Coordinates of C-alpha atoms in Angstrom, one line a residue:
M1 CA -0.1 -0.2 0.1
W2 CA 1.2 3.6 -0.6
G3 CA 3.0 4.9 2.4
E4 CA 3.7 1.6 4.0
T5 CA 7.2 0.7 4.9
V6 CA 8.4 -2.5 3.3
T7 CA 11.0 -4.5 5.5
L8 CA 13.3 -6.6 3.7
N9 CA 14.9 -9.5 6.0
G10 CA 18.5 -10.5 5.3
A11 CA 20.8 -12.7 7.6
G12 CA 24.5 -13.7 7.5
A13 CA 27.9 -12.8 7.7
T14 CA 29.6 -10.7 10.3
F15 CA 32.5 -10.2 8.2
P16 CA 30.8 -7.4 5.8
Y17 CA 28.4 -6.2 8.8
P18 CA 29.7 -2.9 9.2
M19 CA 29.7 -2.1 5.5
Y20 CA 26.2 -3.6 5.1
S21 CA 24.8 -1.6 8.2
K22 CA 26.4 1.6 6.7
W23 CA 24.8 1.1 3.0
F24 CA 21.4 -0.4 4.6
S25 CA 21.1 3.0 6.6
E26 CA 22.6 5.5 3.7
Y27 CA 19.7 3.6 1.4
N28 CA 17.2 4.3 3.7
K29 CA 17.8 7.8 3.8
L30 CA 17.1 7.8 -0.1
H31 CA 14.2 5.3 0.2
S32 CA 12.2 6.2 3.1
D33 CA 9.8 3.4 2.3
I34 CA 12.4 0.6 2.5
Q35 CA 13.8 -0.7 5.7
F36 CA 16.8 -3.5 6.3
N37 CA 16.3 -6.0 9.0
Y38 CA 19.8 -7.7 8.9
Q39 CA 20.6 -10.5 11.6
S40 CA 24.7 -10.6 11.9
I41 CA 24.7 -14.4 12.8
G42 CA 27.6 -15.8 10.8
S43 CA 27.7 -17.1 7.0
G44 CA 26.9 -20.7 8.1
G45 CA 23.3 -19.4 9.4
G46 CA 22.9 -16.8 6.3
I47 CA 23.2 -19.9 4.2
R48 CA 21.0 -21.9 6.2
Q49 CA 18.4 -19.4 6.2
V50 CA 18.4 -19.0 2.4
L51 CA 17.7 -22.5 1.9
A52 CA 14.8 -22.7 4.4
G53 CA 13.3 -19.5 2.6
T54 CA 13.1 -17.5 5.9
V55 CA 15.2 -14.5 4.4
D56 CA 14.7 -12.5 1.4
F57 CA 18.3 -12.4 1.1
G58 CA 21.7 -13.9 2.7
A59 CA 25.2 -13.1 3.0
T60 CA 28.2 -15.1 2.9
D61 CA 32.2 -15.2 2.9
G62 CA 32.0 -18.6 1.8
P63 CA 30.5 -19.5 -1.2
M64 CA 27.8 -22.0 -1.1
T65 CA 29.0 -25.5 -2.3
D66 CA 27.4 -27.1 -5.3
E67 CA 25.7 -29.5 -2.8
Q68 CA 24.0 -26.5 -0.6
L69 CA 23.1 -25.0 -4.2
G70 CA 21.6 -28.2 -5.2
Q71 CA 19.3 -28.1 -2.0
A72 CA 17.8 -24.6 -3.1
K73 CA 14.1 -24.4 -3.9
S74 CA 14.8 -21.4 -6.3
K75 CA 17.9 -20.3 -8.1
I76 CA 20.5 -18.7 -5.6
L77 CA 22.9 -15.8 -7.5
H78 CA 26.0 -14.8 -5.5
I79 CA 26.4 -11.2 -5.7
P80 CA 30.0 -10.0 -4.9
T81 CA 29.8 -6.6 -2.9
V82 CA 32.8 -5.7 -1.7
L83 CA 36.6 -7.1 -0.5
G84 CA 37.8 -7.8 2.8
A85 CA 40.6 -9.3 4.7
D86 CA 41.1 -11.7 7.4
V87 CA 43.9 -10.4 9.4
P88 CA 45.8 -12.6 12.3
A89 CA 45.0 -9.9 15.2
Y90 CA 46.8 -10.6 18.9
N91 CA 47.3 -9.2 22.4
I92 CA 50.9 -9.7 23.6
P93 CA 51.9 -7.8 26.4
G94 CA 55.3 -5.7 25.9
V95 CA 55.1 -6.3 22.3
S96 CA 54.4 -2.9 20.6
E97 CA 56.0 -3.8 17.0
E98 CA 53.6 -5.1 14.4
L99 CA 54.5 -9.2 14.1
K100 CA 55.3 -11.0 11.0
F101 CA 53.6 -13.9 10.4
T102 CA 54.9 -16.7 8.0
P103 CA 52.4 -19.3 6.4
E104 CA 53.7 -22.0 8.3
V105 CA 53.5 -20.3 11.7
L106 CA 50.2 -19.2 11.4
A107 CA 49.2 -22.8 10.6
N108 CA 51.7 -24.2 13.3
I109 CA 49.8 -22.0 15.9
F110 CA 46.5 -22.9 14.9
L111 CA 47.3 -26.5 14.6
G112 CA 48.5 -26.3 18.5
K113 CA 52.3 -27.2 17.1
I114 CA 53.5 -23.5 18.3
T115 CA 52.5 -23.1 22.0
S116 CA 54.6 -20.0 23.2
W117 CA 54.9 -16.6 22.1
N118 CA 59.0 -16.9 22.0
D119 CA 59.0 -19.9 19.9
A120 CA 62.0 -20.1 17.5
A121 CA 60.0 -19.8 14.5
I122 CA 58.0 -16.8 15.2
A123 CA 61.6 -15.2 16.6
K124 CA 63.2 -15.8 13.3
A125 CA 60.2 -13.8 11.3
N126 CA 60.5 -11.3 14.1
P127 CA 64.7 -10.5 14.8
G128 CA 64.9 -7.7 17.4
V129 CA 61.2 -8.2 19.2
N130 CA 61.6 -9.2 22.6
L131 CA 59.4 -11.8 22.5
P132 CA 57.6 -13.0 26.0
N133 CA 57.9 -16.8 27.3
Q134 CA 54.1 -16.7 27.2
P135 CA 51.7 -19.2 26.3
V136 CA 49.7 -18.8 23.0
I137 CA 46.1 -19.0 23.5
V138 CA 43.9 -19.5 20.2
I139 CA 40.9 -17.8 19.2
H140 CA 38.6 -19.2 16.8
R141 CA 35.0 -18.7 15.6
S142 CA 32.1 -21.0 17.5
D143 CA 29.5 -20.4 14.7
G144 CA 29.3 -21.1 10.9
S145 CA 31.9 -18.3 9.7
G146 CA 32.6 -16.9 6.5
T147 CA 35.5 -15.5 8.0
T148 CA 36.5 -19.1 8.9
Y149 CA 36.1 -20.5 5.6
I150 CA 38.4 -17.6 4.3
W151 CA 41.0 -18.5 7.1
T152 CA 40.7 -22.1 6.7
D153 CA 40.6 -22.1 3.0
Y154 CA 44.0 -20.2 3.0
L155 CA 45.5 -22.5 5.6
S156 CA 44.8 -25.4 3.4
K157 CA 46.7 -23.8 0.4
V158 CA 49.8 -23.1 2.5
S159 CA 49.9 -26.2 4.9
P160 CA 49.6 -29.9 3.8
D161 CA 49.3 -30.6 7.4
W162 CA 46.2 -28.3 7.9
K163 CA 44.9 -29.4 4.4
N164 CA 45.0 -33.2 5.5
Q165 CA 44.2 -33.1 9.5
V166 CA 42.1 -30.1 9.2
G167 CA 40.7 -28.5 5.7
K168 CA 38.6 -25.6 4.8
G169 CA 34.8 -24.8 5.7
T170 CA 32.7 -22.5 7.3
S171 CA 33.0 -24.9 10.6
V172 CA 36.1 -27.0 11.4
K173 CA 37.1 -29.5 13.9
W174 CA 39.6 -27.2 15.6
P175 CA 42.8 -28.8 16.9
V176 CA 43.0 -26.2 19.7
G177 CA 41.9 -22.8 21.0
L178 CA 38.5 -21.3 22.6
G179 CA 35.6 -20.1 20.4
G180 CA 34.0 -16.7 19.9
K181 CA 30.8 -15.8 18.3
G182 CA 30.9 -13.7 15.3
N183 CA 33.8 -11.5 14.6
E184 CA 32.6 -9.1 17.4
G185 CA 32.9 -12.4 19.9
V186 CA 36.5 -13.1 18.8
A187 CA 37.5 -9.1 18.5
G188 CA 36.4 -9.2 22.3
M189 CA 38.0 -12.2 23.6
I190 CA 41.2 -11.0 21.8
R191 CA 41.3 -8.0 23.6
Q192 CA 40.7 -9.3 27.1
M193 CA 43.0 -12.4 26.9
Q194 CA 46.8 -11.5 27.1
G195 CA 48.7 -13.9 24.8
S196 CA 45.8 -14.4 22.6
I197 CA 45.8 -14.8 18.8
G198 CA 42.8 -15.1 16.4
Y199 CA 41.0 -13.8 12.9
V200 CA 39.0 -11.0 12.1
E201 CA 38.0 -9.1 9.4
L202 CA 40.3 -5.8 9.3
I203 CA 37.5 -3.5 10.2
Y204 CA 37.0 -5.4 13.6
A205 CA 40.8 -5.1 14.5
V206 CA 41.0 -1.6 13.5
Q207 CA 37.6 -0.2 15.3
N208 CA 38.9 -2.3 18.3
H209 CA 42.3 -0.9 18.3
I210 CA 43.6 -4.5 18.2
A211 CA 47.3 -5.1 16.8
Y212 CA 47.4 -7.3 13.7
G213 CA 50.3 -8.5 11.8
S214 CA 51.5 -8.7 8.5
V215 CA 51.8 -12.2 6.8
K216 CA 54.1 -13.5 4.3
N217 CA 52.5 -13.6 0.9
A218 CA 53.2 -16.0 -2.4
G219 CA 55.6 -13.9 -3.7
G220 CA 57.8 -13.7 -0.4
E221 CA 56.7 -10.5 1.0
F222 CA 55.3 -9.8 4.2
V223 CA 52.3 -7.8 3.6
K224 CA 49.7 -5.9 6.0
A225 CA 46.4 -6.0 5.0
S226 CA 45.2 -2.6 3.4
L227 CA 43.2 -1.1 0.6
A228 CA 45.7 -1.4 -1.9
S229 CA 46.8 -5.1 -0.9
V230 CA 43.4 -6.4 -1.2
T231 CA 42.7 -5.0 -4.4
A232 CA 46.0 -6.3 -5.5
A233 CA 44.9 -10.0 -4.4
A234 CA 41.7 -9.2 -6.2
A235 CA 43.3 -8.4 -9.7
S236 CA 44.6 -11.8 -9.4
V237 CA 41.6 -13.1 -10.7
K238 CA 42.2 -13.6 -14.6
T239 CA 39.0 -15.0 -15.3
M240 CA 36.2 -14.5 -13.2
P241 CA 33.5 -17.4 -13.1
A242 CA 30.0 -16.7 -14.2
D243 CA 28.6 -17.4 -10.6
F244 CA 31.2 -15.4 -9.2
R245 CA 32.2 -18.2 -6.7
V246 CA 36.0 -17.8 -6.6
S247 CA 38.7 -17.8 -4.0
I248 CA 41.6 -15.5 -3.9
T249 CA 43.4 -16.4 -0.6
N250 CA 47.1 -16.7 -1.3
A251 CA 47.0 -14.9 -4.5
P252 CA 50.1 -14.4 -6.6
G253 CA 51.9 -11.1 -6.8
K254 CA 54.2 -9.1 -4.1
D255 CA 51.4 -6.6 -3.4
A256 CA 48.7 -9.1 -2.7
Y257 CA 47.7 -9.5 0.8
P258 CA 47.0 -13.5 1.0
I259 CA 44.1 -13.6 3.3
A260 CA 41.6 -11.5 1.1
S261 CA 38.2 -12.4 -0.1
F262 CA 35.4 -11.2 -2.0
T263 CA 31.8 -11.4 0.1
W264 CA 28.8 -12.1 -1.6
L265 CA 24.8 -11.5 -0.9
L266 CA 23.1 -14.2 -1.6
I267 CA 19.5 -13.9 -3.6
P268 CA 16.8 -16.3 -4.3
T269 CA 15.2 -15.8 -7.7
P270 CA 12.6 -15.3 -8.7
S271 CA 11.6 -13.7 -5.3
K272 CA 8.6 -15.1 -3.4
D273 CA 7.5 -11.8 -3.5
A274 CA 7.8 -9.6 -7.2
A275 CA 7.6 -6.3 -5.5
K276 CA 10.4 -7.3 -3.2
G277 CA 12.7 -8.7 -5.8
K278 CA 12.2 -5.3 -7.6
M279 CA 13.5 -3.7 -4.7
I280 CA 16.4 -5.8 -4.0
A281 CA 17.7 -5.3 -7.6
D282 CA 17.0 -1.7 -7.1
F283 CA 19.4 -1.8 -4.0
L284 CA 21.9 -4.1 -5.9
N285 CA 22.2 -1.5 -8.6
W286 CA 22.9 1.4 -6.1
M287 CA 25.3 -1.0 -4.1
V288 CA 27.4 -1.3 -7.5
E289 CA 27.5 2.2 -8.2
D290 CA 26.9 4.5 -5.2
G291 CA 27.9 2.1 -2.5
Q292 CA 31.1 1.4 -3.8
K293 CA 32.2 4.8 -3.0
M294 CA 31.9 4.2 0.7
T295 CA 34.2 1.1 0.9
A296 CA 37.4 2.5 2.0
D297 CA 35.9 4.6 5.1
L298 CA 35.4 1.2 6.6
S299 CA 38.9 -0.4 5.4
Y300 CA 37.2 -2.6 3.0
A301 CA 38.1 -2.8 -1.2
P302 CA 35.8 -1.7 -3.7
L303 CA 34.7 -4.2 -6.5
P304 CA 37.0 -4.0 -9.5
E305 CA 35.4 -2.1 -12.3
S306 CA 35.4 -5.2 -14.5
V307 CA 33.9 -7.3 -11.7
A308 CA 31.0 -4.6 -11.3
A309 CA 30.2 -4.6 -14.9
K310 CA 29.6 -8.5 -14.6
V311 CA 27.6 -7.7 -11.2
K312 CA 25.2 -5.2 -13.0
E313 CA 24.7 -8.0 -15.9
T314 CA 23.8 -10.5 -13.3
I315 CA 21.5 -8.5 -11.3
K316 CA 19.0 -8.5 -14.3
Q317 CA 18.0 -11.9 -13.2
V318 CA 17.0 -10.8 -10.0
K319 CA 13.1 -10.7 -10.0

């Protein structure tokens, strides 16, 4: 009816939540008759709710598997929105320097093989840093998480031990550590626990004033997550698959940050409500144009222009 507010319900990833929250609020200023109700519950929950048909859209940082797509009642489009980075965030009293992490060290910390901060492997990558003889406390996600998918997808590429013993997924059987709910929960635990290390999306480390390290990339350089290094990782994609389900972890090139990812909105089409389908399509077109200009303020990287052009074509399928 004229004058009524329509609510678009979504659920999923916490990784892009600060960006989505900003977009939804800005879009509502332009279209006061459209409100977004987004539950930041983790990618696993977002995928489950999309499959159950209880939301108008979902959000994930780990693309749906062929098996999951096979369970869907309708076609589900993966619409890339922004790029972000998982960072190794830590709380080590007395260490003010930015630590450098090799792939092997990160894998071995999360495998429980490195248990003290003054381990020789950490010291080797960080000459001159006075590392304390303090136990390492590993923090991981307790909920189904695309942030976990990105982290474990990366570790599976760089560590045969990790690939064989743990593997990749939105939830995995962790060899060691304590679980936190959402990027918010993991960031909170790292802040509270001395000697801890966990993985969070870059903005959660920045906003919570948590130290995070640089990671040695496939080109042999130690690179810190930034707009430029995440954009360099995205540029490594030479051919984008038609459904946009692509991994850019451990990207080649000396400038690329190795634990970066696209994040996706999951759009069932046709929508159960044609009017809502049109509203979602209009929002997506705004997101690809105006929304991209807001990404840098929150430390996310915008879609490469070639990807944005393909996304615009795909949005035509949203009904």
